[in-house]
Amino acid sequence: MTGAEAPEATQAVPERPRAAGRQDWTAWPKYNAAGSGYRGYWYPVTWSSHITKDPKSYTICGERLAIIRDAGKVYALHDRCPHRGVPLSEGDQQFPGTVSCPYHGWTYRLTDGKLVAVITDGPDSKICGKLSVQTYAAQERLGLVWVYIPIARESAPPLDEQLPRELVENAGIVGGRIQPRAGNWRFACENGFDEGHAKYLHRTALWRLFKPMPTWNITRIVREGRWIYRVQDEVYWEADFPGVGTWTNKRWWKKKPNEGTVSQIGNVGAGLPVNPVIEAQQFPGFASLSMPGVLRIAYPNFIHYEFYVPVDDERHLYVGLMVNFVSGIKRLGFYAKYLGAIRWLFHGQFSGQDAWMVEVTDAPPEKLYRPDVSLTMWRNLAEEEYAEKLTAAVEFASEPVTRARERRAPASRRRTGAVESAEPVESSE
């Protein structure tokens, strides 16, 4: 566009009608803009055992983080020294409670990021106390390090409020895998909750070698609180396709499914005993999803969780956890089974098929079909919840600006109340 008006004689070209099923993401503008993730949430970054007194670099939601452990506690700082832009993750710890840049020894306090010493400028350095790097709330839970990525420097809410409730209220044993993967986090999240793919894509997975899978389902999506659930109303184990033939996932060596009952715990048929903790949750459906991209798949003996952690527009971190709610010697049995087989079959080849699809997905544009109600309902949930979160963040960011302008306003204007309204402050972190 040049800014010049078109001649009056020019006739507007009519908009091309949309083809049936054609979709872009303009109906979900905040989701469309969330290529590098949603701020205002806690994200799992790495295993707790990987963080030591030597800082390590991670990127979450496009934010470069330096994460370090001091006196048993984990800290996260912006991974850039303001002096010359050298990553603090390349530095080390010269004094307790600090991290020092490797270039000139600029030293920052871990608790608040304040510059407290410049080794190459002597003890009386005048710049100390005048600079700081951003810090991030960091906690450890479930054997993982979690970091809160703020919208507008707001205080982090309790991590337990974001975690699935059953993980907070019950003890269990966790087996898991963290893997950097190509592809946008939204593709990974949508793949996890996608109604149709598992029955076809994973038909060749060794994890499914002896487990039956339906051919197709009739499914609806229900919402309870901050979660949406896939509820199976009808399950079809084989089908005749007109003019093509019969298709089924049944094989003579697979377990025979219970075709007379629709199960909402697992998708391989009813009849298996269910762990008491899992049964007590009374999930409406076995697959559920919540913000900022947390998948929960409930099976009779364990619950599988996937956290899709945004790195940037083209990369994400896959965090897969398998949790078994058992105690005593059964914990050792599960962990041995996980390390000996499940890790490689489930979090390896089975999940690797998902990684393959996420990497090659190219959308939008897209043409959706009936089972994709799982995707559109997820996008609706994300759009609604993040709109509320942004509203709260704008209110938080505006308050100190308003108070600052009131202090700067002339006394006469303060007496009359004629203070300029404050514009929302946008985060540029």
Tab-separated table of C-alpha atoms in Angstrom:
chain	number	residue	atom	x	y	z
A	1	MET	CA	0.000	0.000	0.000
A	2	THR	CA	1.292	3.448	-0.977
A	3	GLY	CA	-1.358	5.465	0.849
A	4	ALA	CA	-2.792	6.936	-2.394
A	5	GLU	CA	-6.520	6.551	-2.899
A	6	ALA	CA	-7.687	4.307	-5.714
A	7	PRO	CA	-9.422	6.022	-8.647
A	8	GLU	CA	-13.182	6.210	-8.223
A	9	ALA	CA	-13.681	4.234	-11.435
A	10	THR	CA	-11.885	1.226	-9.999
A	11	GLN	CA	-14.389	-1.434	-9.054
A	12	ALA	CA	-13.794	-3.449	-5.891
A	13	VAL	CA	-13.022	-7.088	-6.551
A	14	PRO	CA	-15.599	-9.261	-4.793
A	15	GLU	CA	-14.234	-11.494	-2.059
A	16	ARG	CA	-13.651	-15.030	-3.247
A	17	PRO	CA	-16.115	-17.398	-1.596
A	18	ARG	CA	-14.541	-19.768	0.886
A	19	ALA	CA	-14.425	-23.379	-0.137
A	20	ALA	CA	-16.234	-25.829	2.102
A	21	GLY	CA	-14.162	-26.653	5.145
A	22	ARG	CA	-11.509	-24.018	4.449
A	23	GLN	CA	-10.209	-22.449	7.654
A	24	ASP	CA	-7.596	-19.995	8.757
A	25	TRP	CA	-6.948	-18.910	12.331
A	26	THR	CA	-8.417	-15.395	12.181
A	27	ALA	CA	-11.325	-16.564	14.327
A	28	TRP	CA	-8.781	-17.053	17.132
A	29	PRO	CA	-6.568	-13.920	16.908
A	30	LYS	CA	-4.758	-14.440	20.229
A	31	TYR	CA	-4.107	-18.076	19.398
A	32	ASN	CA	-2.950	-17.047	15.941
A	33	ALA	CA	-0.461	-14.637	17.541
A	34	ALA	CA	0.819	-17.162	20.099
A	35	GLY	CA	3.492	-18.715	17.911
A	36	SER	CA	6.086	-18.379	20.654
A	37	GLY	CA	3.656	-19.357	23.401
A	38	TYR	CA	1.478	-17.769	26.063
A	39	ARG	CA	3.036	-15.648	28.753
A	40	GLY	CA	1.602	-15.634	32.256
A	41	TYR	CA	2.078	-19.363	32.927
A	42	TRP	CA	4.487	-21.775	34.579
A	43	TYR	CA	6.477	-24.018	32.233
A	44	PRO	CA	8.580	-27.115	32.962
A	45	VAL	CA	12.103	-26.511	31.690
A	46	THR	CA	14.312	-29.450	32.655
A	47	TRP	CA	14.903	-32.119	35.272
A	48	SER	CA	15.873	-30.835	38.712
A	49	SER	CA	18.952	-33.053	38.694
A	50	HIS	CA	20.295	-31.191	35.644
A	51	ILE	CA	20.580	-27.841	37.442
A	52	THR	CA	23.782	-27.265	39.434
A	53	LYS	CA	25.918	-24.297	40.502
A	54	ASP	CA	27.040	-24.008	36.882
A	55	PRO	CA	24.381	-21.982	35.019
A	56	LYS	CA	22.678	-23.485	31.986
A	57	SER	CA	20.864	-21.767	29.135
A	58	TYR	CA	17.245	-22.394	28.132
A	59	THR	CA	14.753	-20.545	25.945
A	60	ILE	CA	11.050	-20.477	26.853
A	61	CYS	CA	8.436	-18.367	25.009
A	62	GLY	CA	11.352	-16.672	23.229
A	63	GLU	CA	12.880	-15.658	26.593
A	64	ARG	CA	16.529	-16.597	27.096
A	65	LEU	CA	17.011	-17.926	30.618
A	66	ALA	CA	20.072	-18.717	32.704
A	67	ILE	CA	19.146	-21.235	35.389
A	68	ILE	CA	21.429	-21.977	38.336
A	69	ARG	CA	21.299	-23.666	41.729
A	70	ASP	CA	22.597	-21.992	44.895
A	71	ALA	CA	22.398	-23.432	48.415
A	72	GLY	CA	19.928	-26.027	47.160
A	73	LYS	CA	17.524	-23.509	45.579
A	74	VAL	CA	16.964	-22.925	41.864
A	75	TYR	CA	17.074	-19.417	40.352
A	76	ALA	CA	16.319	-18.120	36.855
A	77	LEU	CA	17.631	-14.885	35.316
A	78	HIS	CA	17.519	-13.280	31.915
A	79	ASP	CA	20.453	-14.780	30.038
A	80	ARG	CA	22.173	-11.568	28.963
A	81	CYS	CA	24.635	-9.321	30.741
A	82	PRO	CA	23.611	-5.670	30.076
A	83	HIS	CA	27.275	-4.675	29.679
A	84	ARG	CA	28.102	-6.278	26.317
A	85	GLY	CA	25.347	-8.816	25.848
A	86	VAL	CA	27.320	-11.896	26.855
A	87	PRO	CA	25.121	-14.795	28.095
A	88	LEU	CA	25.283	-15.219	31.851
A	89	SER	CA	24.909	-18.952	31.267
A	90	GLU	CA	28.516	-18.851	30.017
A	91	GLY	CA	29.617	-17.536	33.415
A	92	ASP	CA	30.002	-19.094	36.842
A	93	GLN	CA	29.606	-18.423	40.541
A	94	GLN	CA	32.401	-16.409	42.140
A	95	PHE	CA	30.490	-15.469	45.315
A	96	PRO	CA	27.651	-17.235	47.163
A	97	GLY	CA	24.205	-16.161	45.993
A	98	THR	CA	25.474	-14.611	42.744
A	99	VAL	CA	26.405	-15.359	39.158
A	100	SER	CA	29.239	-13.585	37.339
A	101	CYS	CA	29.535	-12.768	33.653
A	102	PRO	CA	32.608	-14.496	32.174
A	103	TYR	CA	33.718	-11.405	30.200
A	104	HIS	CA	34.456	-8.724	32.811
A	105	GLY	CA	33.167	-10.191	36.051
A	106	TRP	CA	29.942	-8.232	36.331
A	107	THR	CA	28.229	-10.025	39.201
A	108	TYR	CA	24.479	-10.247	39.795
A	109	ARG	CA	22.531	-11.269	42.889
A	110	LEU	CA	20.355	-14.280	42.209
A	111	THR	CA	17.379	-13.209	44.291
A	112	ASP	CA	16.641	-9.951	42.460
A	113	GLY	CA	19.164	-9.708	39.584
A	114	LYS	CA	20.791	-6.587	41.062
A	115	LEU	CA	24.377	-5.792	39.985
A	116	VAL	CA	26.318	-6.112	43.253
A	117	ALA	CA	29.948	-6.261	42.113
A	118	VAL	CA	32.118	-5.569	39.077
A	119	ILE	CA	35.311	-7.508	39.655
A	120	THR	CA	37.357	-5.639	37.036
A	121	ASP	CA	36.257	-2.211	38.330
A	122	GLY	CA	37.199	-2.694	41.948
A	123	PRO	CA	35.185	-2.735	45.191
A	124	ASP	CA	34.075	0.904	44.800
A	125	SER	CA	32.586	0.518	41.306
A	126	LYS	CA	30.044	3.321	40.829
A	127	ILE	CA	27.804	1.268	38.554
A	128	CYS	CA	26.906	-1.253	41.241
A	129	GLY	CA	23.298	-1.020	42.303
A	130	LYS	CA	22.328	0.923	39.189
A	131	LEU	CA	21.720	-2.033	36.893
A	132	SER	CA	19.960	-5.353	37.147
A	133	VAL	CA	18.824	-8.259	35.016
A	134	GLN	CA	15.301	-9.608	35.078
A	135	THR	CA	14.647	-12.545	37.369
A	136	TYR	CA	11.935	-15.168	36.992
A	137	ALA	CA	10.068	-17.166	39.604
A	138	ALA	CA	11.401	-20.731	39.677
A	139	GLN	CA	10.232	-23.769	41.613
A	140	GLU	CA	10.801	-27.509	41.686
A	141	ARG	CA	7.985	-30.015	41.534
A	142	LEU	CA	7.618	-33.600	40.241
A	143	GLY	CA	11.369	-33.766	39.741
A	144	LEU	CA	11.226	-30.835	37.313
A	145	VAL	CA	12.295	-27.193	37.339
A	146	TRP	CA	9.408	-24.848	36.536
A	147	VAL	CA	9.779	-21.197	35.501
A	148	TYR	CA	7.046	-18.565	35.350
A	149	ILE	CA	7.116	-16.329	32.270
A	150	PRO	CA	5.306	-13.094	33.221
A	151	ILE	CA	3.220	-10.837	31.007
A	152	ALA	CA	3.991	-7.546	32.781
A	153	ARG	CA	6.310	-8.382	35.691
A	154	GLU	CA	3.360	-9.510	37.781
A	155	SER	CA	3.953	-11.821	40.722
A	156	ALA	CA	3.779	-15.501	39.893
A	157	PRO	CA	0.656	-17.318	41.089
A	158	PRO	CA	1.122	-20.579	43.038
A	159	LEU	CA	2.395	-23.347	40.783
A	160	ASP	CA	0.018	-25.855	42.346
A	161	GLU	CA	-2.943	-23.875	41.004
A	162	GLN	CA	-1.817	-24.669	37.463
A	163	LEU	CA	-0.831	-28.308	37.979
A	164	PRO	CA	-3.417	-31.062	37.492
A	165	ARG	CA	-5.169	-31.445	40.829
A	166	GLU	CA	-4.497	-35.177	41.179
A	167	LEU	CA	-0.743	-34.556	40.991
A	168	VAL	CA	-0.944	-32.103	43.876
A	169	GLU	CA	-3.184	-34.208	46.099
A	170	ASN	CA	-1.730	-37.702	45.607
A	171	ALA	CA	1.660	-39.395	45.814
A	172	GLY	CA	2.954	-41.401	42.881
A	173	ILE	CA	5.991	-42.469	40.900
A	174	VAL	CA	6.989	-40.506	37.797
A	175	GLY	CA	8.764	-41.702	34.690
A	176	GLY	CA	9.350	-39.218	31.924
A	177	ARG	CA	11.236	-37.846	28.980
A	178	ILE	CA	12.185	-34.322	27.940
A	179	GLN	CA	13.112	-33.820	24.304
A	180	PRO	CA	13.721	-30.741	22.123
A	181	ARG	CA	11.586	-31.050	19.005
A	182	ALA	CA	11.046	-29.224	15.746
A	183	GLY	CA	7.692	-27.681	14.927
A	184	ASN	CA	5.462	-25.128	16.595
A	185	TRP	CA	4.098	-25.958	20.043
A	186	ARG	CA	0.512	-25.444	18.845
A	187	PHE	CA	0.864	-28.277	16.327
A	188	ALA	CA	2.155	-30.529	19.103
A	189	CYS	CA	-0.675	-29.562	21.424
A	190	GLU	CA	-3.350	-30.038	18.778
A	191	ASN	CA	-1.867	-33.380	17.804
A	192	GLY	CA	-2.048	-34.586	21.397
A	193	PHE	CA	-5.759	-33.781	21.757
A	194	ASP	CA	-6.652	-34.638	18.161
A	195	GLU	CA	-9.517	-37.128	18.017
A	196	GLY	CA	-8.641	-38.932	14.809
A	197	HIS	CA	-4.903	-39.458	14.537
A	198	ALA	CA	-4.158	-42.109	17.188
A	199	LYS	CA	-6.350	-44.774	15.640
A	200	TYR	CA	-4.547	-44.482	12.304
A	201	LEU	CA	-1.087	-42.945	12.793
A	202	HIS	CA	-0.212	-45.174	15.778
A	203	ARG	CA	-1.523	-48.418	14.279
A	204	THR	CA	2.098	-49.433	13.556
A	205	ALA	CA	3.504	-48.464	16.967
A	206	LEU	CA	5.018	-51.314	18.961
A	207	TRP	CA	3.253	-49.906	22.021
A	208	ARG	CA	0.010	-50.887	20.269
A	209	LEU	CA	1.220	-54.271	19.055
A	210	PHE	CA	-1.165	-56.249	21.270
A	211	LYS	CA	-3.685	-53.499	22.022
A	212	PRO	CA	-6.796	-53.039	19.848
A	213	MET	CA	-7.777	-49.621	18.536
A	214	PRO	CA	-11.141	-48.458	17.162
A	215	THR	CA	-11.535	-47.495	13.533
A	216	TRP	CA	-13.584	-44.394	14.295
A	217	ASN	CA	-15.580	-42.742	17.090
A	218	ILE	CA	-18.424	-40.340	17.595
A	219	THR	CA	-17.041	-37.878	20.119
A	220	ARG	CA	-18.124	-34.667	21.805
A	221	ILE	CA	-16.099	-32.135	23.787
A	222	VAL	CA	-17.235	-31.070	27.252
A	223	ARG	CA	-15.741	-28.459	29.533
A	224	GLU	CA	-15.293	-28.746	33.271
A	225	GLY	CA	-13.467	-25.849	34.897
A	226	ARG	CA	-10.249	-25.102	33.066
A	227	TRP	CA	-10.200	-28.474	31.254
A	228	ILE	CA	-11.899	-29.731	28.122
A	229	TYR	CA	-12.551	-33.458	27.734
A	230	ARG	CA	-13.048	-35.780	24.783
A	231	VAL	CA	-16.093	-37.900	25.588
A	232	GLN	CA	-16.637	-41.034	23.506
A	233	ASP	CA	-20.329	-41.579	22.762
A	234	GLU	CA	-19.951	-44.340	20.176
A	235	VAL	CA	-16.979	-46.525	19.259
A	236	TYR	CA	-16.688	-48.520	16.028
A	237	TRP	CA	-14.024	-51.205	15.825
A	238	GLU	CA	-14.412	-51.798	12.083
A	239	ALA	CA	-16.304	-50.192	9.230
A	240	ASP	CA	-17.363	-50.813	5.625
A	241	PHE	CA	-16.459	-47.906	3.355
A	242	PRO	CA	-18.708	-47.797	0.243
A	243	GLY	CA	-16.868	-48.601	-2.942
A	244	VAL	CA	-13.601	-49.176	-1.080
A	245	GLY	CA	-13.896	-52.031	1.373
A	246	THR	CA	-13.692	-52.928	5.058
A	247	TRP	CA	-11.099	-51.423	7.365
A	248	THR	CA	-10.283	-52.477	10.899
A	249	ASN	CA	-7.494	-52.313	13.478
A	250	LYS	CA	-8.365	-55.793	14.712
A	251	ARG	CA	-5.731	-58.523	14.322
A	252	TRP	CA	-5.717	-62.107	15.461
A	253	TRP	CA	-2.825	-61.501	17.866
A	254	LYS	CA	-4.369	-58.445	19.532
A	255	LYS	CA	-6.483	-58.552	22.669
A	256	LYS	CA	-10.182	-58.824	21.839
A	257	PRO	CA	-11.930	-55.532	22.716
A	258	ASN	CA	-15.083	-55.320	24.784
A	259	GLU	CA	-17.279	-53.973	22.014
A	260	GLY	CA	-20.403	-53.787	24.137
A	261	THR	CA	-19.136	-51.016	26.416
A	262	VAL	CA	-17.760	-47.542	25.730
A	263	SER	CA	-14.867	-46.812	28.092
A	264	GLN	CA	-13.959	-43.313	29.283
A	265	ILE	CA	-10.684	-44.567	30.828
A	266	GLY	CA	-8.307	-45.461	28.050
A	267	ASN	CA	-9.307	-46.092	24.457
A	268	VAL	CA	-8.648	-49.831	24.131
A	269	GLY	CA	-11.969	-51.116	25.466
A	270	ALA	CA	-13.568	-51.572	28.850
A	271	GLY	CA	-13.114	-54.276	31.450
A	272	LEU	CA	-9.725	-53.490	32.988
A	273	PRO	CA	-9.492	-52.703	36.721
A	274	VAL	CA	-8.854	-49.011	37.365
A	275	ASN	CA	-6.409	-47.564	39.887
A	276	PRO	CA	-8.413	-46.128	42.833
A	277	VAL	CA	-6.806	-42.670	42.541
A	278	ILE	CA	-7.607	-42.475	38.835
A	279	GLU	CA	-11.126	-43.777	39.347
A	280	ALA	CA	-11.757	-41.208	42.092
A	281	GLN	CA	-11.114	-38.328	39.667
A	282	GLN	CA	-14.295	-39.192	37.724
A	283	PHE	CA	-12.955	-37.777	34.480
A	284	PRO	CA	-15.760	-37.267	31.915
A	285	GLY	CA	-13.403	-38.522	29.205
A	286	PHE	CA	-9.995	-40.169	29.094
A	287	ALA	CA	-8.326	-37.329	27.100
A	288	SER	CA	-8.320	-33.777	28.460
A	289	LEU	CA	-6.486	-30.534	27.772
A	290	SER	CA	-5.881	-27.269	29.630
A	291	MET	CA	-3.902	-24.069	29.204
A	292	PRO	CA	-1.139	-23.324	28.435
A	293	GLY	CA	-0.937	-26.672	26.607
A	294	VAL	CA	-1.166	-29.546	29.104
A	295	LEU	CA	-2.492	-32.877	27.839
A	296	ARG	CA	-3.781	-35.579	30.216
A	297	ILE	CA	-4.554	-39.120	29.046
A	298	ALA	CA	-6.076	-41.350	31.721
A	299	TYR	CA	-5.454	-45.092	31.431
A	300	PRO	CA	-6.588	-47.727	33.943
A	301	ASN	CA	-3.174	-48.017	35.658
A	302	PHE	CA	-1.483	-44.687	34.982
A	303	ILE	CA	-2.018	-41.163	33.697
A	304	HIS	CA	0.119	-39.813	30.900
A	305	TYR	CA	0.805	-36.057	30.768
A	306	GLU	CA	2.343	-34.043	27.980
A	307	PHE	CA	3.521	-30.450	28.406
A	308	TYR	CA	4.149	-28.611	25.131
A	309	VAL	CA	6.668	-25.948	26.093
A	310	PRO	CA	7.182	-23.172	23.516
A	311	VAL	CA	10.770	-22.294	22.648
A	312	ASP	CA	10.099	-20.056	19.666
A	313	ASP	CA	7.942	-20.098	16.531
A	314	GLU	CA	9.677	-23.164	15.102
A	315	ARG	CA	10.731	-25.224	18.130
A	316	HIS	CA	9.204	-26.607	21.287
A	317	LEU	CA	10.143	-28.774	24.223
A	318	TYR	CA	8.291	-32.052	24.628
A	319	VAL	CA	7.863	-32.991	28.298
A	320	GLY	CA	6.167	-36.368	28.706
A	321	LEU	CA	5.393	-37.768	32.154
A	322	MET	CA	3.880	-41.139	32.995
A	323	VAL	CA	2.566	-41.178	36.583
A	324	ASN	CA	1.579	-44.304	38.461
A	325	PHE	CA	-0.272	-43.759	41.741
A	326	VAL	CA	1.209	-46.643	43.737
A	327	SER	CA	3.275	-46.965	46.899
A	328	GLY	CA	5.808	-49.302	48.493
A	329	ILE	CA	7.434	-52.033	46.445
A	330	LYS	CA	5.047	-51.348	43.565
A	331	ARG	CA	6.874	-48.075	42.955
A	332	LEU	CA	10.096	-49.932	42.232
A	333	GLY	CA	8.247	-52.351	39.981
A	334	PHE	CA	6.732	-49.582	37.911
A	335	TYR	CA	10.005	-47.689	37.575
A	336	ALA	CA	11.873	-50.821	36.501
A	337	LYS	CA	9.182	-51.518	33.921
A	338	TYR	CA	9.301	-47.915	32.742
A	339	LEU	CA	13.081	-47.854	32.261
A	340	GLY	CA	13.165	-51.333	30.759
A	341	ALA	CA	10.413	-50.984	28.199
A	342	ILE	CA	7.855	-48.195	28.508
A	343	ARG	CA	10.332	-45.343	28.048
A	344	TRP	CA	11.445	-46.698	24.682
A	345	LEU	CA	8.082	-47.954	23.456
A	346	PHE	CA	5.826	-45.116	24.646
A	347	HIS	CA	8.031	-42.041	25.042
A	348	GLY	CA	10.239	-43.276	22.224
A	349	GLN	CA	8.741	-44.840	19.091
A	350	PHE	CA	5.059	-44.133	19.854
A	351	SER	CA	5.651	-40.466	20.712
A	352	GLY	CA	8.187	-40.221	17.897
A	353	GLN	CA	5.383	-40.749	15.403
A	354	ASP	CA	3.701	-37.651	16.838
A	355	ALA	CA	6.965	-35.701	16.589
A	356	TRP	CA	7.184	-36.665	12.911
A	357	MET	CA	3.709	-35.307	12.163
A	358	VAL	CA	4.266	-32.103	14.161
A	359	GLU	CA	7.476	-31.365	12.276
A	360	VAL	CA	5.854	-31.713	8.832
A	361	THR	CA	2.505	-30.041	9.606
A	362	ASP	CA	1.934	-26.877	7.558
A	363	ALA	CA	-1.216	-25.041	8.659
A	364	PRO	CA	-3.121	-22.830	8.184
A	365	PRO	CA	-4.748	-22.918	5.669
A	366	GLU	CA	-6.519	-26.118	6.599
A	367	LYS	CA	-9.708	-28.017	5.772
A	368	LEU	CA	-11.257	-29.407	8.929
A	369	TYR	CA	-13.498	-32.445	9.264
A	370	ARG	CA	-15.949	-33.706	11.896
A	371	PRO	CA	-13.419	-35.075	14.452
A	372	ASP	CA	-11.606	-31.711	14.422
A	373	VAL	CA	-14.145	-30.388	16.909
A	374	SER	CA	-11.394	-31.327	19.371
A	375	LEU	CA	-9.144	-28.691	17.778
A	376	THR	CA	-11.693	-25.911	17.469
A	377	MET	CA	-12.893	-26.357	21.050
A	378	TRP	CA	-9.296	-26.163	22.274
A	379	ARG	CA	-8.721	-22.954	20.340
A	380	ASN	CA	-11.921	-21.505	21.802
A	381	LEU	CA	-10.765	-22.383	25.313
A	382	ALA	CA	-7.332	-20.844	24.725
A	383	GLU	CA	-8.813	-17.682	23.236
A	384	GLU	CA	-11.226	-17.190	26.123
A	385	GLU	CA	-8.812	-17.889	28.971
A	386	TYR	CA	-5.970	-15.801	27.559
A	387	ALA	CA	-8.259	-12.843	26.937
A	388	GLU	CA	-9.082	-12.860	30.657
A	389	LYS	CA	-5.411	-13.162	31.577
A	390	LEU	CA	-4.427	-10.242	29.336
A	391	THR	CA	-7.147	-8.058	30.836
A	392	ALA	CA	-5.810	-8.738	34.317
A	393	ALA	CA	-2.236	-8.049	33.154
A	394	VAL	CA	-3.172	-4.704	31.596
A	395	GLU	CA	-4.842	-3.645	34.827
A	396	PHE	CA	-1.744	-4.633	36.783
A	397	ALA	CA	0.609	-2.783	34.422
A	398	SER	CA	-1.528	0.356	34.286
A	399	GLU	CA	-1.810	0.981	38.023
A	400	PRO	CA	1.792	2.040	38.755
A	401	VAL	CA	1.857	4.195	35.622
A	402	THR	CA	-1.273	6.007	36.768
A	403	ARG	CA	0.157	6.597	40.233
A	404	ALA	CA	3.442	7.863	38.762
A	405	ARG	CA	1.634	10.346	36.519
A	406	GLU	CA	-0.402	11.575	39.464
A	407	ARG	CA	2.808	12.300	41.357
A	408	ARG	CA	4.221	14.217	38.387
A	409	ALA	CA	1.038	16.221	37.728
A	410	PRO	CA	0.918	19.867	38.913
A	411	ALA	CA	-0.698	20.372	42.310
A	412	SER	CA	-3.569	22.369	40.803
A	413	ARG	CA	-4.433	19.521	38.465
A	414	ARG	CA	-4.236	16.962	41.268
A	415	ARG	CA	-6.691	19.038	43.302
A	416	THR	CA	-9.189	19.136	40.433
A	417	GLY	CA	-8.658	15.495	39.585
A	418	ALA	CA	-7.664	16.360	35.999
A	419	VAL	CA	-5.044	13.644	35.687
A	420	GLU	CA	-4.385	12.160	32.255
A	421	SER	CA	-5.508	8.577	31.818
A	422	ALA	CA	-2.696	6.088	31.616
A	423	GLU	CA	-2.163	4.013	28.499
A	424	PRO	CA	-1.720	0.252	29.014
A	425	VAL	CA	1.913	-0.707	29.350
A	426	GLU	CA	3.038	-3.354	26.917
A	427	SER	CA	5.717	-5.783	28.001
A	428	SER	CA	8.832	-5.769	25.820
A	429	GLU	CA	10.642	-8.448	27.727
